[in-house]
mmCIF file of C-alpha atoms in Angstrom:
data_model
loop_
_atom_site.group_PDB
_atom_site.id
_atom_site.type_symbol
_atom_site.label_atom_id
_atom_site.label_comp_id
_atom_site.label_asym_id
_atom_site.label_seq_id
_atom_site.Cartn_x
_atom_site.Cartn_y
_atom_site.Cartn_z
ATOM 1 C CA UNK A 1440 9.961 -15.913 -17.537
ATOM 2 C CA UNK A 1441 11.672 -14.396 -20.533
ATOM 3 C CA UNK A 1442 14.726 -12.200 -20.202
ATOM 4 C CA UNK A 1443 15.480 -9.618 -22.854
ATOM 5 C CA UNK A 1444 18.386 -7.304 -23.585
ATOM 6 C CA UNK A 1445 17.228 -3.751 -24.168
ATOM 7 C CA UNK A 1446 17.970 -1.957 -27.414
ATOM 8 C CA UNK A 1447 17.965 1.795 -27.701
ATOM 9 C CA UNK A 1448 14.736 2.878 -29.377
ATOM 10 C CA UNK A 1449 12.734 6.037 -29.641
ATOM 11 C CA UNK A 1450 9.238 6.815 -28.399
ATOM 12 C CA UNK A 1451 6.693 8.375 -30.711
ATOM 13 C CA UNK A 1452 5.361 11.136 -28.461
ATOM 14 C CA UNK A 1453 2.433 9.542 -26.640
ATOM 15 C CA UNK A 1454 2.123 12.447 -24.195
ATOM 16 C CA UNK A 1455 -1.587 13.109 -24.757
ATOM 17 C CA UNK A 1456 -2.721 9.516 -24.200
ATOM 18 C CA UNK A 1457 -5.843 8.781 -22.132
ATOM 19 C CA UNK A 1458 -4.976 5.122 -21.520
ATOM 20 C CA UNK A 1459 -4.734 4.025 -17.861
ATOM 21 C CA UNK A 1460 -1.291 3.776 -16.280
ATOM 22 C CA UNK A 1461 -0.070 0.426 -14.951
ATOM 23 C CA UNK A 1462 1.124 0.323 -11.343
ATOM 24 C CA UNK A 1463 4.897 0.931 -11.262
ATOM 25 C CA UNK A 1464 7.318 0.443 -8.357
ATOM 26 C CA UNK A 1465 11.030 1.281 -8.280
ATOM 27 C CA UNK A 1466 14.186 0.897 -6.229
ATOM 28 C CA UNK A 1467 17.829 1.802 -6.793
ATOM 29 C CA UNK A 1468 21.438 0.988 -6.064
ATOM 30 C CA UNK A 1469 24.513 3.114 -6.794
ATOM 31 C CA UNK A 1470 24.846 1.631 -10.290
ATOM 32 C CA UNK A 1471 21.335 0.508 -11.284
ATOM 33 C CA UNK A 1472 17.593 1.018 -11.035
ATOM 34 C CA UNK A 1473 14.906 -1.601 -10.580
ATOM 35 C CA UNK A 1474 11.612 -0.607 -12.220
ATOM 36 C CA UNK A 1475 8.705 -3.050 -12.016
ATOM 37 C CA UNK A 1476 5.537 -2.625 -14.084
ATOM 38 C CA UNK A 1477 2.760 -4.557 -12.354
ATOM 39 C CA UNK A 1478 0.346 -5.791 -14.993
ATOM 40 C CA UNK A 1479 -1.038 -9.357 -14.982
ATOM 41 C CA UNK A 1480 -0.738 -11.518 -18.098
ATOM 42 C CA UNK A 1481 0.939 -8.892 -20.280
ATOM 43 C CA UNK A 1482 2.444 -11.129 -22.971
ATOM 44 C CA UNK A 1483 3.960 -8.843 -25.604
ATOM 45 C CA UNK A 1484 4.239 -5.258 -24.403
ATOM 46 C CA UNK A 1485 5.622 -2.425 -26.524
ATOM 47 C CA UNK A 1486 8.788 -1.355 -24.669
ATOM 48 C CA UNK A 1487 10.989 1.472 -25.886
ATOM 49 C CA UNK A 1488 14.018 2.609 -23.962
ATOM 50 C CA UNK A 1489 16.135 5.720 -24.463
ATOM 51 C CA UNK A 1490 18.910 7.199 -22.355
ATOM 52 C CA UNK A 1491 16.443 9.422 -20.553
ATOM 53 C CA UNK A 1492 13.115 7.551 -20.695
ATOM 54 C CA UNK A 1493 11.161 4.298 -20.679
ATOM 55 C CA UNK A 1494 7.958 3.893 -22.690
ATOM 56 C CA UNK A 1495 5.636 0.980 -21.877
ATOM 57 C CA UNK A 1496 2.364 -0.039 -23.517
ATOM 58 C CA UNK A 1497 0.680 -3.389 -22.997
ATOM 59 C CA UNK A 1498 -2.627 -5.151 -22.496
ATOM 60 C CA UNK A 1499 -3.144 -7.027 -19.260
ATOM 61 C CA UNK A 1500 -5.358 -7.847 -16.342
ATOM 62 C CA UNK A 1501 -8.491 -10.001 -16.474
ATOM 63 C CA UNK A 1502 -10.090 -7.829 -19.177
ATOM 64 C CA UNK A 1503 -6.863 -7.317 -21.201
ATOM 65 C CA UNK A 1504 -7.127 -3.529 -20.888
ATOM 66 C CA UNK A 1505 -4.328 -1.580 -22.615
ATOM 67 C CA UNK A 1506 -2.129 0.380 -20.177
ATOM 68 C CA UNK A 1507 0.529 2.943 -21.049
ATOM 69 C CA UNK A 1508 3.247 4.886 -19.239
ATOM 70 C CA UNK A 1509 6.217 7.070 -20.144
ATOM 71 C CA UNK A 1510 8.838 7.591 -17.451
ATOM 72 C CA UNK A 1511 11.342 10.412 -18.021
ATOM 73 C CA UNK A 1512 14.301 9.636 -15.755
ATOM 74 C CA UNK A 1513 16.049 11.999 -13.339
ATOM 75 C CA UNK A 1514 19.435 11.179 -14.962
ATOM 76 C CA UNK A 1515 20.534 9.112 -17.972
ATOM 77 C CA UNK A 1516 20.796 5.321 -18.139
ATOM 78 C CA UNK A 1517 22.623 2.968 -20.529
ATOM 79 C CA UNK A 1518 19.948 1.223 -22.652
ATOM 80 C CA UNK A 1519 22.411 -1.267 -24.171
ATOM 81 C CA UNK A 1520 23.388 -2.599 -20.718
ATOM 82 C CA UNK A 1521 19.820 -2.737 -19.413
ATOM 83 C CA UNK A 1522 17.447 -5.694 -19.570
ATOM 84 C CA UNK A 1523 13.983 -6.801 -18.554
ATOM 85 C CA UNK A 1524 12.101 -9.955 -17.598
ATOM 86 C CA UNK A 1525 8.447 -10.679 -18.403
ATOM 87 C CA UNK A 1526 6.664 -12.655 -15.708
ATOM 88 C CA UNK A 1527 3.046 -13.630 -15.202
ATOM 89 C CA UNK A 1528 2.199 -10.613 -13.060
ATOM 90 C CA UNK A 1529 4.914 -8.068 -13.758
ATOM 91 C CA UNK A 1530 7.690 -6.874 -16.038
ATOM 92 C CA UNK A 1531 10.929 -6.240 -14.120
ATOM 93 C CA UNK A 1532 13.506 -3.849 -15.582
ATOM 94 C CA UNK A 1533 17.136 -3.646 -14.479
ATOM 95 C CA UNK A 1534 18.388 -0.319 -15.822
ATOM 96 C CA UNK A 1535 22.108 0.555 -15.690
ATOM 97 C CA UNK A 1536 22.854 4.121 -14.524
ATOM 98 C CA UNK A 1537 25.115 6.089 -16.849
ATOM 99 C CA UNK A 1538 26.962 8.165 -14.237
ATOM 100 C CA UNK A 1539 27.604 5.776 -11.356
ATOM 101 C CA UNK A 1540 29.889 8.243 -9.553
ATOM 102 C CA UNK A 1541 26.854 10.473 -8.899
ATOM 103 C CA UNK A 1542 25.451 7.705 -6.683
ATOM 104 C CA UNK A 1543 21.852 7.591 -5.582
ATOM 105 C CA UNK A 1544 19.207 9.692 -7.293
ATOM 106 C CA UNK A 1545 16.869 11.794 -5.123
ATOM 107 C CA UNK A 1546 13.924 10.489 -7.199
ATOM 108 C CA UNK A 1547 13.232 8.384 -10.295
ATOM 109 C CA UNK A 1548 11.594 11.020 -12.501
ATOM 110 C CA UNK A 1549 12.966 14.274 -13.864
ATOM 111 C CA UNK A 1550 9.970 16.297 -12.668
ATOM 112 C CA UNK A 1551 9.692 16.793 -8.930
ATOM 113 C CA UNK A 1552 5.998 16.003 -8.573
ATOM 114 C CA UNK A 1553 3.951 13.158 -7.120
ATOM 115 C CA UNK A 1554 2.815 10.601 -9.725
ATOM 116 C CA UNK A 1555 -0.193 8.519 -8.646
ATOM 117 C CA UNK A 1556 0.878 5.254 -10.339
ATOM 118 C CA UNK A 1557 4.525 5.284 -9.109
ATOM 119 C CA UNK A 1558 5.554 3.909 -5.694
ATOM 120 C CA UNK A 1559 8.760 2.824 -3.948
ATOM 121 C CA UNK A 1560 9.593 -0.905 -4.040
ATOM 122 C CA UNK A 1561 10.581 -1.422 -0.404
ATOM 123 C CA UNK A 1562 11.385 -5.108 -1.034
ATOM 124 C CA UNK A 1563 14.300 -4.105 -3.292
ATOM 125 C CA UNK A 1564 15.163 -0.708 -1.820
ATOM 126 C CA UNK A 1565 18.596 -0.064 -0.260
ATOM 127 C CA UNK A 1566 19.565 3.248 1.302
ATOM 128 C CA UNK A 1567 22.767 4.944 0.274
ATOM 129 C CA UNK A 1568 24.361 4.179 3.666
ATOM 130 C CA UNK A 1569 23.433 0.471 3.304
ATOM 131 C CA UNK A 1570 25.759 0.129 0.317
ATOM 132 C CA UNK A 1571 28.140 -2.141 2.278
ATOM 133 C CA UNK A 1572 25.379 -4.713 2.800
ATOM 134 C CA UNK A 1573 25.342 -7.877 0.712
ATOM 135 C CA UNK A 1574 23.750 -6.765 -2.568
ATOM 136 C CA UNK A 1575 22.882 -10.013 -4.323
ATOM 137 C CA UNK A 1576 19.259 -9.250 -5.245
ATOM 138 C CA UNK A 1577 19.162 -12.117 -7.743
ATOM 139 C CA UNK A 1578 19.331 -14.700 -4.967
ATOM 140 C CA UNK A 1579 15.824 -15.772 -4.027
ATOM 141 C CA UNK A 1580 14.667 -17.041 -0.636
ATOM 142 C CA UNK A 1581 15.026 -20.711 -1.561
ATOM 143 C CA UNK A 1582 18.627 -20.243 -2.723
ATOM 144 C CA UNK A 1583 19.398 -18.293 0.434
ATOM 145 C CA UNK A 1584 17.931 -21.034 2.620
ATOM 146 C CA UNK A 1585 19.951 -23.703 0.782
ATOM 147 C CA UNK A 1586 23.173 -21.711 1.111
ATOM 148 C CA UNK A 1587 22.559 -21.450 4.856
ATOM 149 C CA UNK A 1588 21.885 -25.174 5.134
ATOM 150 C CA UNK A 1589 18.123 -24.790 5.363
ATOM 151 C CA UNK A 1590 16.048 -24.503 8.513
ATOM 152 C CA UNK A 1591 14.845 -28.143 8.622
ATOM 153 C CA UNK A 1592 12.239 -28.570 11.373
ATOM 154 C CA UNK A 1593 12.436 -26.318 14.423
ATOM 155 C CA UNK A 1594 15.757 -24.496 14.402
ATOM 156 C CA UNK A 1595 17.590 -27.247 12.524
ATOM 157 C CA UNK A 1596 16.133 -30.259 14.352
ATOM 158 C CA UNK A 1597 15.076 -33.232 12.288
ATOM 159 C CA UNK A 1598 11.309 -33.957 12.613
ATOM 160 C CA UNK A 1599 11.973 -37.097 14.713
ATOM 161 C CA UNK A 1600 14.091 -35.045 17.158
ATOM 162 C CA UNK A 1601 11.387 -32.441 17.783
ATOM 163 C CA UNK A 1602 9.661 -32.571 21.146
ATOM 164 C CA UNK A 1603 6.053 -33.821 21.057
ATOM 165 C CA UNK A 1604 4.749 -31.138 23.362
ATOM 166 C CA UNK A 1605 5.821 -27.612 24.131
ATOM 167 C CA UNK A 1606 6.098 -26.523 27.778
ATOM 168 C CA UNK A 1607 3.960 -23.474 26.957
ATOM 169 C CA UNK A 1608 1.009 -25.690 26.000
ATOM 170 C CA UNK A 1609 -0.327 -25.987 29.582
ATOM 171 C CA UNK A 1610 -3.994 -25.373 30.335
ATOM 172 C CA UNK A 1611 -4.549 -21.769 31.350
ATOM 173 C CA UNK A 1612 -7.230 -20.699 33.813
ATOM 174 C CA UNK A 1613 -10.331 -18.988 32.440
ATOM 175 C CA UNK A 1614 -10.357 -15.198 32.415
ATOM 176 C CA UNK A 1615 -12.762 -13.601 34.903
#
């Protein structure tokens, strides 16, 4: 996966485009947004970021169909402190909010209307009242398991210490 620092760029007014939208999911914290564009095998997308918008255009999927989306944000972000990562199935953006003291946004987009290609990323989502929870979203499951000492076997037992048979494995009578 490649990680890139974002540079402030301008979009060239693609409002009337008839290209399909990629699937987009988002989540937020007090100080940042996570925006994920889900498009398989999108090698070199055109990404343009401004304080108030993100423009994405890239070919992906099994047929390498070109997808395009422009997201006009509810509030401003800091393009110079934002970055993205290109993976095999998605492009993940970490966008720094400009006015952190305002806290959580009520929505991602400026317009208050339902957008068919935009959904909430419940895997990354944290509610405003969950702000005291450990917020290390960069730690993956394997790292978390290692930091906890792993689960090794059944509840920490080594494989040779595990019982051969469980007491719940008795023959049950047939149902009538």
